[in-house]
Short mmCIF file of C-alpha atoms (C1' of nucleotides) in Angstrom, two decimals:
data_model
loop_
_atom_site.label_atom_id
_atom_site.label_comp_id
_atom_site.label_asym_id
_atom_site.label_seq_id
_atom_site.Cartn_x
_atom_site.Cartn_y
_atom_site.Cartn_z
CA MET A 1 -16.56 -52.47 4.44
CA GLN A 2 -16.37 -48.99 2.94
CA HIS A 3 -16.69 -48.64 -0.78
CA ASN A 4 -16.73 -44.92 -1.21
CA THR A 5 -13.67 -43.70 0.60
CA PRO A 6 -11.83 -40.68 -0.80
CA GLU A 7 -9.01 -42.96 -1.97
CA ARG A 8 -11.44 -45.13 -3.90
CA ARG A 9 -12.88 -42.02 -5.52
CA GLN A 10 -9.44 -40.87 -6.50
CA GLN A 11 -8.50 -44.19 -8.03
CA LYS A 12 -11.78 -44.37 -9.87
CA GLU A 13 -11.14 -40.91 -11.23
CA GLN A 14 -7.72 -41.94 -12.42
CA LEU A 15 -9.26 -44.85 -14.26
CA TYR A 16 -11.72 -42.62 -16.06
CA ARG A 17 -8.92 -40.16 -16.80
CA LEU A 18 -7.13 -42.94 -18.59
CA PHE A 19 -10.17 -43.83 -20.64
CA ALA A 20 -10.75 -40.17 -21.42
CA HIS A 21 -7.21 -39.97 -22.72
CA ILE A 22 -8.29 -42.22 -25.54
CA GLY A 23 -11.50 -40.27 -25.97
CA LYS A 24 -9.46 -37.08 -26.32
CA ALA A 25 -7.42 -38.63 -29.07
CA LEU A 26 -10.69 -39.17 -30.94
CA ALA A 27 -11.90 -35.64 -30.30
CA ASN A 28 -10.47 -33.90 -33.33
CA PRO A 29 -11.53 -34.17 -36.96
CA HIS A 30 -7.99 -34.11 -38.28
CA ARG A 31 -6.91 -36.89 -35.99
CA LEU A 32 -9.86 -38.98 -37.08
CA GLU A 33 -8.97 -38.43 -40.69
CA LEU A 34 -5.41 -39.50 -40.00
CA LEU A 35 -6.64 -42.55 -38.16
CA ASP A 36 -8.98 -43.35 -41.00
CA LEU A 37 -6.11 -43.20 -43.49
CA LEU A 38 -3.93 -45.35 -41.27
CA VAL A 39 -6.65 -47.96 -41.03
CA GLN A 40 -6.26 -48.38 -44.79
CA ALA A 41 -2.49 -48.61 -44.77
CA PRO A 42 0.62 -47.46 -42.88
CA ARG A 43 1.99 -44.13 -44.04
CA THR A 44 4.76 -41.62 -43.42
CA VAL A 45 4.11 -38.23 -41.88
CA GLU A 46 4.63 -36.55 -45.20
CA GLU A 47 2.13 -38.78 -46.98
CA LEU A 48 -0.44 -38.27 -44.26
CA ALA A 49 0.03 -34.51 -44.34
CA ARG A 50 -0.48 -34.45 -48.07
CA GLU A 51 -3.51 -36.71 -48.09
CA ALA A 52 -5.20 -34.97 -45.19
CA ASN A 53 -4.36 -31.52 -46.49
CA MET A 54 -2.51 -30.42 -43.38
CA SER A 55 0.88 -28.89 -42.65
CA VAL A 56 3.57 -31.39 -41.78
CA ALA A 57 4.17 -29.89 -38.36
CA ASN A 58 0.52 -30.02 -37.50
CA THR A 59 0.24 -33.57 -38.75
CA SER A 60 3.20 -34.57 -36.65
CA GLN A 61 1.63 -33.07 -33.57
CA HIS A 62 -1.64 -34.83 -34.09
CA LEU A 63 0.12 -38.09 -34.72
CA GLN A 64 1.88 -37.71 -31.45
CA ARG A 65 -1.39 -37.36 -29.61
CA LEU A 66 -2.63 -40.49 -31.28
CA LYS A 67 0.58 -42.18 -30.33
CA GLN A 68 0.35 -41.07 -26.72
CA ALA A 69 -3.06 -42.67 -26.54
CA ARG A 70 -1.51 -45.81 -28.07
CA LEU A 71 -3.88 -45.74 -30.99
CA VAL A 72 -0.99 -45.67 -33.46
CA MET A 73 2.67 -46.61 -33.37
CA SER A 74 5.62 -45.35 -35.39
CA GLU A 75 8.74 -46.86 -36.82
CA ARG A 76 11.72 -45.26 -38.46
CA GLU A 77 12.40 -46.18 -42.07
CA GLY A 78 15.52 -44.34 -43.16
CA VAL A 79 14.66 -40.68 -43.26
CA HIS A 80 10.96 -41.40 -42.97
CA ILE A 81 8.91 -42.33 -39.99
CA ARG A 82 6.08 -44.63 -40.79
CA TYR A 83 2.95 -44.65 -38.66
CA ARG A 84 0.49 -47.50 -38.39
CA VAL A 85 -2.54 -48.44 -36.34
CA ALA A 86 -1.32 -49.97 -33.11
CA ASP A 87 -3.80 -52.82 -32.86
CA PRO A 88 -6.86 -54.31 -34.55
CA ALA A 89 -8.87 -53.20 -31.53
CA VAL A 90 -8.26 -49.62 -32.64
CA THR A 91 -9.81 -50.34 -36.00
CA ARG A 92 -12.82 -51.86 -34.26
CA LEU A 93 -13.12 -48.77 -32.08
CA TRP A 94 -13.09 -46.54 -35.14
CA LEU A 95 -15.70 -48.64 -36.92
CA GLU A 96 -17.87 -48.61 -33.82
CA LEU A 97 -17.58 -44.84 -33.53
CA ARG A 98 -18.70 -44.48 -37.10
CA ALA A 99 -21.52 -46.94 -36.53
CA VAL A 100 -22.81 -44.81 -33.67
CA ALA A 101 -22.52 -41.72 -35.82
CA LYS A 102 -24.35 -43.32 -38.67
CA GLN A 103 -27.19 -44.67 -36.60
CA GLN A 104 -27.72 -41.56 -34.63
CA LEU A 105 -26.87 -38.51 -36.63
CA ALA A 106 -29.29 -38.05 -39.46
CA GLU A 107 -26.91 -35.37 -40.57
CA VAL A 108 -24.35 -37.93 -41.56
CA GLU A 109 -26.65 -39.35 -44.17
CA ARG A 110 -27.40 -35.93 -45.52
CA THR A 111 -23.76 -34.94 -45.59
CA LEU A 112 -22.93 -38.21 -47.18
CA ASP A 113 -25.52 -37.75 -49.87
CA ALA A 114 -24.12 -34.35 -50.67
CA TYR A 115 -20.63 -35.72 -50.66
CA ARG A 116 -21.35 -38.82 -52.68
CA HIS A 117 -24.08 -37.32 -54.78
CA ARG A 118 -24.01 -40.17 -57.24
CA ARG A 119 -24.10 -42.87 -54.67
CA HIS A 120 -27.59 -44.06 -55.42
CA GLU A 121 -27.00 -44.38 -59.10
CA PHE A 122 -25.32 -47.73 -58.93
CA GLU A 123 -26.59 -51.04 -57.81
CA ARG A 124 -25.21 -52.00 -54.43
CA ILE A 125 -24.04 -55.45 -53.63
CA SER A 126 -23.73 -56.96 -50.16
CA ALA A 127 -20.70 -58.79 -48.88
CA ASP A 128 -22.59 -62.08 -48.91
CA GLU A 129 -23.83 -61.67 -52.46
CA LEU A 130 -20.34 -60.74 -53.58
CA ARG A 131 -18.86 -63.89 -52.09
CA VAL A 132 -21.34 -66.04 -53.97
CA LEU A 133 -20.75 -64.30 -57.27
CA MET A 134 -16.99 -64.37 -56.84
CA ARG A 135 -17.06 -68.10 -56.21
CA ARG A 136 -19.04 -68.58 -59.40
CA GLY A 137 -16.60 -66.34 -61.29
CA GLU A 138 -19.45 -64.12 -62.43
CA VAL A 139 -17.95 -60.80 -61.41
CA ILE A 140 -14.67 -58.92 -61.51
CA LEU A 141 -13.74 -57.23 -58.26
CA LEU A 142 -11.73 -54.00 -58.39
CA ASP A 143 -9.88 -52.38 -55.52
CA VAL A 144 -9.62 -48.77 -56.72
CA ARG A 145 -7.61 -47.44 -53.76
CA PRO A 146 -3.96 -46.38 -54.08
CA ARG A 147 -1.69 -49.34 -54.59
CA GLU A 148 -0.09 -49.19 -51.14
CA GLU A 149 -3.46 -49.62 -49.53
CA TYR A 150 -4.14 -52.65 -51.67
CA GLN A 151 -0.81 -54.08 -50.61
CA ALA A 152 -1.56 -53.48 -46.95
CA GLY A 153 -4.63 -55.68 -47.28
CA HIS A 154 -7.37 -56.37 -49.80
CA LEU A 155 -10.36 -58.57 -50.46
CA PRO A 156 -9.57 -62.06 -51.77
CA GLY A 157 -9.52 -62.09 -55.54
CA ALA A 158 -9.63 -58.33 -55.90
CA ILE A 159 -7.55 -56.69 -58.63
CA SER A 160 -5.68 -53.50 -57.81
CA VAL A 161 -6.65 -50.75 -60.22
CA PRO A 162 -6.03 -47.38 -58.60
CA LEU A 163 -8.50 -44.80 -59.80
CA ASP A 164 -5.79 -42.92 -61.71
CA GLU A 165 -4.93 -45.96 -63.77
CA LEU A 166 -8.44 -47.12 -64.49
CA GLU A 167 -8.98 -45.31 -67.78
CA ARG A 168 -5.67 -46.51 -69.15
CA ARG A 169 -6.38 -50.10 -68.17
CA LEU A 170 -9.96 -50.38 -69.33
CA ASN A 171 -9.00 -52.76 -72.13
CA GLN A 172 -7.74 -55.28 -69.58
CA LEU A 173 -11.21 -55.79 -68.20
CA PRO A 174 -13.50 -58.44 -69.68
CA ARG A 175 -16.60 -56.89 -71.18
CA ASP A 176 -18.86 -59.81 -70.41
CA ARG A 177 -18.72 -59.64 -66.62
CA THR A 178 -20.20 -57.27 -64.10
CA VAL A 179 -17.55 -55.14 -62.41
CA VAL A 180 -17.80 -54.63 -58.67
CA ALA A 181 -15.70 -51.87 -57.14
CA TYR A 182 -14.86 -51.02 -53.56
CA CYS A 183 -12.58 -48.55 -51.85
CA ARG A 184 -12.08 -47.33 -48.29
CA GLY A 185 -15.58 -47.91 -47.06
CA PRO A 186 -19.02 -46.34 -47.16
CA TYR A 187 -17.71 -42.77 -46.92
CA CYS A 188 -15.25 -43.03 -49.76
CA VAL A 189 -16.03 -41.81 -53.27
CA TYR A 190 -13.32 -43.56 -55.26
CA ALA A 191 -15.50 -46.54 -56.08
CA ASP A 192 -18.35 -44.31 -57.23
CA GLU A 193 -16.06 -42.47 -59.59
CA ALA A 194 -14.62 -45.68 -60.95
CA LEU A 195 -18.11 -47.08 -61.51
CA GLU A 196 -19.22 -43.97 -63.30
CA LEU A 197 -16.36 -44.26 -65.74
CA LEU A 198 -17.02 -47.96 -66.25
CA ALA A 199 -20.75 -47.48 -66.69
CA ASN A 200 -20.10 -44.80 -69.30
CA HIS A 201 -18.03 -47.33 -71.20
CA GLY A 202 -20.79 -49.86 -71.20
CA TRP A 203 -19.95 -52.14 -68.31
CA ARG A 204 -22.52 -53.50 -65.94
CA VAL A 205 -21.36 -52.32 -62.53
CA ALA A 206 -22.13 -52.62 -58.83
CA ARG A 207 -20.75 -51.06 -55.70
CA LEU A 208 -19.63 -52.79 -52.52
CA GLU A 209 -20.03 -50.41 -49.60
CA GLU A 210 -17.69 -52.27 -47.30
CA GLY A 211 -14.01 -51.43 -47.13
CA VAL A 212 -11.33 -53.85 -46.05
CA ALA A 213 -11.74 -53.01 -42.37
CA GLU A 214 -15.50 -53.56 -42.42
CA TRP A 215 -15.03 -56.76 -44.40
CA GLU A 216 -12.51 -58.13 -41.95
CA GLN A 217 -14.61 -57.05 -38.99
CA ALA A 218 -17.51 -59.03 -40.46
CA GLY A 219 -15.36 -62.12 -40.17
CA TYR A 220 -14.32 -62.56 -43.80
CA PRO A 221 -10.73 -63.27 -44.80
CA VAL A 222 -8.37 -60.59 -46.09
CA GLU A 223 -5.31 -61.08 -48.30
CA ARG A 224 -2.12 -59.24 -47.53
CA SER A 225 0.78 -58.80 -49.91
CA PRO A 226 4.26 -59.03 -48.47
CA HIS A 227 5.51 -55.52 -47.80
CA PRO A 228 7.82 -54.38 -50.62
CA LYS A 229 11.06 -52.77 -49.50
CA PRO A 230 11.72 -49.47 -51.28
CA MET B 1 -13.02 -36.82 -63.12
CA GLN B 2 -11.72 -34.78 -60.21
CA HIS B 3 -11.71 -36.28 -56.77
CA ASN B 4 -9.96 -33.65 -54.78
CA THR B 5 -11.82 -30.46 -55.50
CA PRO B 6 -12.12 -27.87 -52.72
CA GLU B 7 -15.82 -28.74 -52.34
CA ARG B 8 -14.98 -32.39 -51.86
CA ARG B 9 -12.42 -31.43 -49.25
CA GLN B 10 -14.96 -29.32 -47.43
CA GLN B 11 -17.56 -32.04 -47.41
CA LYS B 12 -15.02 -34.56 -46.22
CA GLU B 13 -14.06 -32.21 -43.44
CA GLN B 14 -17.66 -31.84 -42.42
CA LEU B 15 -17.98 -35.59 -42.19
CA TYR B 16 -14.98 -35.86 -39.92
CA ARG B 17 -16.28 -32.97 -37.85
CA LEU B 18 -19.41 -34.98 -37.26
CA PHE B 19 -17.44 -38.01 -36.16
CA ALA B 20 -15.26 -35.83 -33.96
CA HIS B 21 -18.37 -34.54 -32.28
CA ILE B 22 -18.87 -38.00 -30.86
CA GLY B 23 -15.20 -38.23 -30.02
CA LYS B 24 -15.45 -35.00 -28.08
CA ALA B 25 -18.30 -36.37 -26.05
CA LEU B 26 -15.95 -39.16 -25.00
CA ALA B 27 -13.10 -36.80 -24.21
CA ASN B 28 -13.85 -36.09 -20.59
CA PRO B 29 -13.50 -38.38 -17.57
CA HIS B 30 -16.69 -37.17 -15.94
CA ARG B 31 -18.72 -37.78 -19.05
CA LEU B 32 -17.32 -41.26 -19.33
CA GLU B 33 -18.23 -41.97 -15.75
CA LEU B 34 -21.77 -40.76 -16.41
CA LEU B 35 -21.96 -42.89 -19.52
CA ASP B 36 -20.67 -45.86 -17.59
CA LEU B 37 -23.37 -45.43 -14.97
CA LEU B 38 -26.05 -45.05 -17.63
CA VAL B 39 -24.92 -48.25 -19.29
CA GLN B 40 -25.89 -50.00 -16.05
CA ALA B 41 -29.29 -48.34 -15.71
CA PRO B 42 -31.19 -45.14 -16.54
CA ARG B 43 -30.89 -42.44 -13.89
CA THR B 44 -31.98 -38.92 -13.05
CA VAL B 45 -29.60 -35.99 -13.04
CA GLU B 46 -29.63 -35.90 -9.29
CA GLU B 47 -28.76 -39.57 -8.96
CA LEU B 48 -25.97 -39.24 -11.47
CA ALA B 49 -24.55 -36.20 -9.72
CA ARG B 50 -24.53 -38.03 -6.41
CA GLU B 51 -23.01 -41.22 -7.75
CA ALA B 52 -20.36 -39.47 -9.79
CA ASN B 53 -19.55 -36.99 -7.04
CA MET B 54 -20.25 -33.92 -9.11
CA SER B 55 -22.32 -30.78 -8.72
CA VAL B 56 -25.78 -30.99 -10.23
CA ALA B 57 -25.18 -28.07 -12.59
CA ASN B 58 -21.97 -29.58 -13.85
CA THR B 59 -23.61 -32.97 -14.28
CA SER B 60 -26.41 -31.38 -16.24
CA GLN B 61 -23.96 -29.68 -18.54
CA HIS B 62 -22.03 -32.82 -19.24
CA LEU B 63 -25.24 -34.72 -19.86
CA GLN B 64 -26.18 -32.16 -22.42
CA ARG B 65 -22.98 -32.69 -24.29
CA LEU B 66 -23.61 -36.40 -24.31
CA LYS B 67 -27.11 -35.73 -25.51
CA GLN B 68 -25.94 -33.42 -28.29
CA ALA B 69 -23.74 -36.23 -29.54
CA ARG B 70 -26.79 -38.53 -29.33
CA LEU B 71 -25.06 -40.87 -26.97
CA VAL B 72 -27.81 -40.49 -24.39
CA MET B 73 -31.42 -39.40 -24.43
CA SER B 74 -33.61 -37.88 -21.75
CA GLU B 75 -37.21 -38.12 -20.74
CA ARG B 76 -39.20 -36.15 -18.24
CA GLU B 77 -40.67 -38.10 -15.33
CA GLY B 78 -42.62 -35.66 -13.19
CA VAL B 79 -40.11 -33.31 -11.65
CA HIS B 80 -37.23 -35.53 -12.63
CA ILE B 81 -35.53 -35.98 -15.93
CA ARG B 82 -34.29 -39.45 -16.54
CA TYR B 83 -31.33 -40.05 -18.81
CA ARG B 84 -30.56 -43.30 -20.59
CA VAL B 85 -28.16 -44.61 -23.19
CA ALA B 86 -29.58 -43.77 -26.59
CA ASP B 87 -28.78 -47.02 -28.33
CA PRO B 88 -27.04 -50.38 -27.85
CA ALA B 89 -24.41 -49.21 -30.31
CA VAL B 90 -23.34 -46.66 -27.70
CA THR B 91 -22.74 -49.43 -25.20
CA ARG B 92 -20.67 -51.28 -27.76
CA LEU B 93 -18.65 -48.14 -28.40
CA TRP B 94 -17.96 -47.74 -24.71
CA LEU B 95 -16.94 -51.38 -24.35
CA GLU B 96 -14.67 -51.07 -27.36
CA LEU B 97 -13.06 -47.93 -25.96
CA ARG B 98 -12.35 -49.77 -22.74
CA ALA B 99 -11.03 -52.74 -24.66
CA VAL B 100 -8.54 -50.52 -26.44
CA ALA B 101 -7.56 -48.96 -23.15
CA LYS B 102 -7.08 -52.31 -21.52
CA GLN B 103 -5.04 -53.80 -24.32
CA GLN B 104 -2.87 -50.82 -24.81
CA LEU B 105 -2.36 -48.95 -21.63
CA ALA B 106 -0.36 -51.02 -19.22
CA GLU B 107 -1.21 -48.31 -16.77
CA VAL B 108 -4.80 -49.43 -16.65
CA GLU B 109 -3.81 -52.74 -15.21
CA ARG B 110 -1.62 -51.08 -12.63
CA THR B 111 -4.29 -48.58 -11.68
CA LEU B 112 -6.79 -51.37 -11.55
CA ASP B 113 -4.61 -53.42 -9.27
CA ALA B 114 -4.29 -50.51 -6.90
CA TYR B 115 -7.99 -49.89 -7.07
CA ARG B 116 -9.09 -53.47 -6.68
CA HIS B 117 -6.24 -54.55 -4.49
CA ARG B 118 -7.93 -57.75 -3.49
CA ARG B 119 -8.89 -58.77 -6.94
CA HIS B 120 -6.55 -61.69 -7.21
CA GLU B 121 -7.65 -63.25 -3.98
CA PHE B 122 -10.73 -64.86 -5.42
CA GLU B 123 -11.11 -67.52 -7.99
CA ARG B 124 -12.36 -66.13 -11.26
CA ILE B 125 -14.97 -67.84 -13.33
CA SER B 126 -15.58 -67.35 -17.04
CA ALA B 127 -18.94 -66.69 -18.63
CA ASP B 128 -18.91 -70.13 -20.22
CA GLU B 129 -18.05 -71.95 -17.01
CA LEU B 130 -20.74 -70.04 -15.21
CA ARG B 131 -23.39 -71.06 -17.70
CA VAL B 132 -22.50 -74.71 -17.28
CA LEU B 133 -22.55 -74.54 -13.48
CA MET B 134 -25.79 -72.57 -13.45
CA ARG B 135 -27.47 -75.17 -15.62
CA ARG B 136 -26.36 -77.87 -13.22
CA GLY B 137 -27.58 -75.81 -10.28
CA GLU B 138 -24.18 -75.99 -8.65
CA VAL B 139 -23.74 -72.30 -7.95
CA ILE B 140 -25.68 -69.32 -6.67
CA LEU B 141 -25.28 -66.18 -8.73
CA LEU B 142 -25.47 -62.81 -6.98
CA ASP B 143 -25.96 -59.45 -8.61
CA VAL B 144 -24.58 -57.09 -5.97
CA ARG B 145 -25.32 -53.83 -7.76
CA PRO B 146 -28.00 -51.38 -6.60
CA ARG B 147 -31.47 -52.77 -7.16
CA GLU B 148 -32.38 -50.37 -9.99
CA GLU B 149 -29.48 -51.65 -12.03
CA TYR B 150 -30.61 -55.21 -11.49
CA GLN B 151 -34.05 -54.21 -12.66
CA ALA B 152 -32.69 -52.55 -15.75
CA GLY B 153 -31.13 -55.84 -16.77
CA HIS B 154 -29.41 -58.79 -15.14
CA LEU B 155 -27.94 -62.20 -15.87
CA PRO B 156 -30.47 -65.03 -16.11
CA GLY B 157 -30.97 -66.66 -12.75
CA ALA B 158 -29.10 -64.00 -10.81
CA ILE B 159 -30.43 -62.94 -7.42
CA SER B 160 -30.41 -59.25 -6.55
CA VAL B 161 -28.52 -58.68 -3.32
CA PRO B 162 -27.23 -55.11 -3.25
CA LEU B 163 -23.97 -54.87 -1.36
CA ASP B 164 -25.63 -52.95 1.50
CA GLU B 165 -28.08 -55.75 2.12
CA LEU B 166 -25.71 -58.63 1.83
CA GLU B 167 -24.73 -58.96 5.49
CA ARG B 168 -28.35 -58.87 6.61
CA ARG B 169 -29.36 -61.50 4.08
CA LEU B 170 -26.53 -63.95 4.57
CA ASN B 171 -28.85 -66.50 6.17
CA GLN B 172 -30.87 -66.71 2.96
CA LEU B 173 -27.93 -68.16 1.07
CA PRO B 174 -27.41 -71.93 0.98
CA ARG B 175 -24.15 -72.90 2.63
CA ASP B 176 -23.52 -75.87 0.40
CA ARG B 177 -23.12 -74.05 -2.87
CA THR B 178 -20.39 -71.86 -4.30
CA VAL B 179 -21.46 -68.24 -4.56
CA VAL B 180 -20.55 -66.35 -7.72
CA ALA B 181 -20.86 -62.57 -7.65
CA TYR B 182 -20.75 -59.99 -10.39
CA CYS B 183 -21.32 -56.25 -10.56
CA ARG B 184 -20.75 -53.55 -13.17
CA GLY B 185 -17.87 -55.17 -14.96
CA PRO B 186 -14.14 -55.68 -14.60
CA TYR B 187 -13.50 -52.24 -13.12
CA CYS B 188 -16.08 -52.48 -10.39
CA VAL B 189 -15.24 -53.42 -6.83
CA TYR B 190 -18.66 -54.30 -5.48
CA ALA B 191 -18.32 -57.98 -6.29
CA ASP B 192 -14.92 -58.16 -4.63
CA GLU B 193 -16.29 -56.67 -1.45
CA ALA B 194 -19.22 -59.01 -1.45
CA LEU B 195 -16.97 -62.00 -1.97
CA GLU B 196 -14.69 -60.95 0.84
CA LEU B 197 -17.61 -60.84 3.24
CA LEU B 198 -18.89 -64.19 2.02
CA ALA B 199 -15.48 -65.82 2.18
CA ASN B 200 -15.05 -64.61 5.75
CA HIS B 201 -18.28 -66.35 6.61
CA GLY B 202 -17.13 -69.62 5.17
CA TRP B 203 -18.62 -69.67 1.71
CA ARG B 204 -16.77 -70.94 -1.32
CA VAL B 205 -16.80 -68.00 -3.70
CA ALA B 206 -15.85 -67.01 -7.24
CA ARG B 207 -15.92 -63.78 -9.21
CA LEU B 208 -17.37 -63.18 -12.65
CA GLU B 209 -15.53 -60.30 -14.30
CA GLU B 210 -18.20 -59.60 -16.87
CA GLY B 211 -20.95 -57.10 -16.22
CA VAL B 212 -24.32 -57.17 -17.88
CA ALA B 213 -23.12 -55.14 -20.88
CA GLU B 214 -20.13 -57.40 -21.52
CA TRP B 215 -22.34 -60.47 -21.05
CA GLU B 216 -24.87 -59.22 -23.55
CA GLN B 217 -22.19 -58.14 -25.99
CA ALA B 218 -20.81 -61.69 -25.87
CA GLY B 219 -24.15 -62.86 -27.20
CA TYR B 220 -25.67 -64.26 -24.01
CA PRO B 221 -29.24 -63.50 -22.99
CA VAL B 222 -30.15 -60.88 -20.41
CA GLU B 223 -33.28 -60.73 -18.27
CA ARG B 224 -35.08 -57.44 -17.78
CA SER B 225 -37.65 -56.77 -15.10
CA PRO B 226 -40.64 -54.65 -16.04
CA HIS B 227 -39.91 -51.10 -14.97
CA PRO B 228 -41.66 -50.33 -11.66
CA LYS B 229 -43.51 -47.04 -11.56
CA PRO B 230 -42.72 -44.98 -8.46
"C1'" DA C 1 -51.85 -18.49 -6.14
"C1'" DC C 2 -47.58 -19.74 -3.68
"C1'" DA C 3 -43.77 -22.56 -2.14
"C1'" DT C 4 -40.88 -26.41 -3.21
"C1'" DT C 5 -37.88 -29.21 -5.79
"C1'" DA C 6 -35.34 -30.75 -10.00
"C1'" DT C 7 -33.14 -29.13 -13.78
"C1'" DT C 8 -31.27 -25.85 -16.94
"C1'" DC C 9 -29.36 -21.41 -18.30
"C1'" DA C 10 -25.95 -17.50 -18.40
"C1'" DA C 11 -21.84 -15.41 -17.29
"C1'" DG C 12 -17.11 -15.45 -15.99
"C1'" DT C 13 -12.44 -17.30 -15.19
"C1'" DG C 14 -8.68 -20.44 -15.51
"C1'" DA C 15 -7.18 -24.45 -18.10
"C1'" DT C 16 -6.51 -26.99 -22.25
"C1'" DC C 17 -6.37 -27.42 -27.25
"C1'" DT C 18 -5.13 -26.05 -32.03
"C1'" DA C 19 -2.56 -24.12 -35.90
"C1'" DT C 20 1.38 -21.49 -37.17
"C1'" DT C 21 6.00 -20.23 -37.22
"C1'" DG C 22 10.82 -20.90 -37.21
"C1'" DA C 23 14.42 -23.44 -35.13
"C1'" DA C 24 16.41 -28.00 -33.85
"C1'" DC C 25 17.46 -32.73 -34.73
"C1'" DA C 26 18.43 -37.09 -37.29
"C1'" DA C 27 19.49 -39.81 -41.21
"C1'" DT C 28 21.35 -39.81 -45.76
"C1'" DA C 29 24.03 -38.33 -49.90
"C1'" DA C 30 27.63 -35.69 -51.97
"C1'" DT D 1 32.63 -32.50 -43.69
"C1'" DT D 2 28.46 -30.03 -45.58
"C1'" DA D 3 24.02 -29.93 -47.68
"C1'" DT D 4 19.54 -31.95 -47.95
"C1'" DT D 5 15.38 -33.84 -46.50
"C1'" DG D 6 11.92 -35.59 -43.17
"C1'" DT D 7 10.39 -35.04 -38.65
"C1'" DT D 8 9.96 -33.01 -34.20
"C1'" DC D 9 10.32 -29.27 -30.81
"C1'" DA D 10 9.20 -24.68 -28.58
"C1'" DA D 11 6.78 -20.63 -28.29
"C1'" DT D 12 2.68 -18.15 -29.17
"C1'" DA D 13 -2.11 -16.44 -29.88
"C1'" DG D 14 -6.85 -17.48 -30.50
"C1'" DA D 15 -10.46 -20.83 -29.68
"C1'" DT D 16 -12.78 -24.06 -26.98
"C1'" DC D 17 -13.62 -26.40 -22.61
"C1'" DA D 18 -14.64 -27.05 -17.61
"C1'" DC D 19 -16.26 -25.71 -13.30
"C1'" DT D 20 -18.56 -22.36 -10.23
"C1'" DT D 21 -22.06 -19.27 -9.01
"C1'" DG D 22 -26.53 -17.44 -8.88
"C1'" DA D 23 -30.67 -16.78 -11.45
"C1'" DA D 24 -34.41 -18.75 -14.44
"C1'" DT D 25 -37.82 -22.57 -15.65
"C1'" DA D 26 -40.93 -26.25 -15.11
"C1'" DA D 27 -43.64 -29.54 -12.72
"C1'" DT D 28 -45.82 -30.65 -8.26
"C1'" DG D 29 -48.25 -30.09 -3.85
"C1'" DT D 30 -50.57 -26.98 -0.54
#
DNA sequence: ACATTATTCAAGTGATCTATTGAACAATAA
DNA sequence: TTATTGTTCAATAGATCACTTGAATAATGT
């Protein structure tokens, strides 16, 4: 029985071409940023363009590559078209890609330190520790991402306080409990900025590195608000 | 506190560029084929070129891109240079990429059916079932990959019978037990070919879809032979 | 030292990718 | 209907990628 006929070769090549199609979708920094945003919450083209600092046309093109590779899907909503991650497996793929990057590129750590230059100032708390403290009611947990991201999914018991609103809402926070903040994940600075403000106002603070995706991937439950119709 | 200064933007972009560097390494079918081979066992450039049907120079170039992205590492062995996967996280990334492809591209299934046109002929057995039957001694488990791949890691209790040797060694197999065969994973045809031969000679046969990487990723133990020096 | 073998390097060409621009299209509101 | 807004399409130019070829390197054996 032959197992290296030209036809076999050709079919094998087609298979790898298909896999590479997904790889190609992951081969551009802008597309990864879009994907990263979509992992947090579904968004329209316009929103994505604004948040990723790209032209709308360019954003649209990149989204279409992601869509071709079936990493994201789109849905019309009146005049808008809302994109979302196509499947939880895509989120896992993205987390795994970042895990490889983190383990293997020392550069990432250096870049990250430059980017989040205050990130070692605050005590860090692990997911396990947080669960214990939350059960005992000893901490307040803040989700400092934009509200839509909170609505798309958040940690159980977390309060939505987008970074912009934090200063205004400081008086709503109990002074006698440690405040834990989280945001999009280890590469996001929102939580650090929130903690700095809180620390300056006298709170005891701690940072959770995990974002919702990492939390869910670790097997912990996530709360989702029903999607509000605009 | 500003969180969207131009410097922040720039640093964020650098971070995504780093991630995209890994994505780019995954953006070519040849590189994925090389990676797939390396997941099975370390190999020299020459071996890889032969098995992937590429020129040596081209293979070398692709390997260097993989190496730049720290997906593989290399080591001199006399005149040869042996490449290997840099880290288990890389294997997980590759499995996750394939999982996304499988879930999302219906084409994969169609291509796969064309490629492994006999794949529905044989009974399939799950990893769990296999473990039970192996414990009871009710099946023989064959690893039909090349011997070096077996040596780099195999399922506990598996016997190495490379496809080429199978016909010659038929008389060593007990006739009264079902033979289960596995190879590189769900996209590999070696096991199917082995099972066809065995079925034609009267054996009861079954196929395990998992390869060693999938098996290990599922949390089951893997046996590794000490590496023989040539 | 010399020849041999495995691998990498360097240069060149055609293919693919990316960002930009301005036009086209689709849904909504006036 | 017409105007408006969000999104996509089409064309283009510059950058990057992929494969080939032939030369350069590095270890080994004579």
